[in-house]
Amino acid sequence: MPPYTITYFPVQGRCKAMRILLADMGQQWKEKVVTMDDWTQGDLKASCAFGQLPKFEDGDLALYQSNAILRYLGRQHGAYGSNNKEAALIDMLMDGVEDLRLKYVKLIYEEYDTGKEQYLKELPSHLSKFDAVLQANKTGFLVGDKVSIADYSLFDVMLSHSVLSGCSCKGDKCPGMKAFMEKMSSRPKIKEYLESDAYKKVPLNGNGKQ
Ligand code: 6SG
């Protein structure tokens, strides 16, 4: 039996980074898919700490909040830096990625038709901040010399932007980011996962927009 269970809607959404981390770490996990009918019935929602999914289980531990889940897995699988200072920088970058993710989610679910032009105009300025961190660190990762949960989180959000229609920021002006995306995409287990049906058949977002 796989040690972990992810309970979530039939989308990538808030689970893409943790799934990529688990695949990269060679871990097995079970997926429990919750349909709109199951969810609106209400019992599961009432049982969730904040009334939302994803839910992540490791034996008798039930965790909610996708970034808390990533932090747990980062600690468990050595992807949370090599010391306290690296862990603090990883936290900072995770929060920076979260700020960008919230803008992306707002665009997708609330402003796709009205706000995309402005979003795309502002995007290079957000991405340039991550690019600068990557260029300064010189290892191809955001922090230190090994992969961390901040890398999985940024990689996840950037994969979503790489298919955002009209988004021309594919890395030409962001050499650090371009190298980062190539490095993460070519890690053998990530490559295998991204080419699998388990990944490809699941839509990015719950409303079909991307
Ligand atoms: C939605 O926002 O997928 N959880 C979402 N929505 C249902 O009743 N801070 C935490 C975290 O990081 C945010 C959790 C997140 O973990 S994710 C949730 O639980 C609720 O609030 C986006 C997503 N949406 C999928 C979805 C929405 C509409 C169609 C598909 C409702 C849910 C599933 C079917 C109906 Fe649906």
GROMACS .gro file of N, CA and C in nm, residues 9-10 33-42 206:
model
   39
    9PHE      N    1  -0.990   1.730  -0.603
    9PHE     CA    2  -1.077   1.734  -0.721
    9PHE      C    3  -0.999   1.682  -0.843
   10PRO      N    4  -1.070   1.650  -0.953
   10PRO     CA    5  -0.998   1.596  -1.070
   10PRO      C    6  -0.926   1.706  -1.149
   33VAL      N    7  -1.019   1.073  -0.583
   33VAL     CA    8  -1.072   1.183  -0.664
   33VAL      C    9  -1.214   1.218  -0.617
   34VAL      N   10  -1.234   1.346  -0.591
   34VAL     CA   11  -1.363   1.394  -0.539
   34VAL      C   12  -1.436   1.470  -0.650
   35THR      N   13  -1.552   1.419  -0.689
   35THR     CA   14  -1.629   1.488  -0.793
   35THR      C   15  -1.711   1.603  -0.732
   36MET      N   16  -1.760   1.686  -0.819
   36MET     CA   17  -1.847   1.797  -0.779
   36MET      C   18  -1.967   1.744  -0.699
   37ASP      N   19  -2.025   1.630  -0.745
   37ASP     CA   20  -2.141   1.572  -0.675
   37ASP      C   21  -2.104   1.529  -0.533
   38ASP      N   22  -1.989   1.460  -0.522
   38ASP     CA   23  -1.943   1.416  -0.388
   38ASP      C   24  -1.928   1.537  -0.297
   39TRP      N   25  -1.864   1.641  -0.353
   39TRP     CA   26  -1.826   1.756  -0.271
   39TRP      C   27  -1.949   1.835  -0.225
   40THR      N   28  -2.042   1.857  -0.318
   40THR     CA   29  -2.158   1.940  -0.282
   40THR      C   30  -2.250   1.866  -0.185
   41GLN      N   31  -2.232   1.737  -0.174
   41GLN     CA   32  -2.309   1.660  -0.076
   41GLN      C   33  -2.274   1.706   0.067
   42GLY      N   34  -2.148   1.752   0.086
   42GLY     CA   35  -2.118   1.829   0.207
   42GLY      C   36  -2.046   1.763   0.322
  206GLY      N   37  -0.989   2.400  -1.250
  206GLY     CA   38  -1.123   2.345  -1.237
  206GLY      C   39  -1.227   2.401  -1.332
   0.00000   0.00000   0.00000
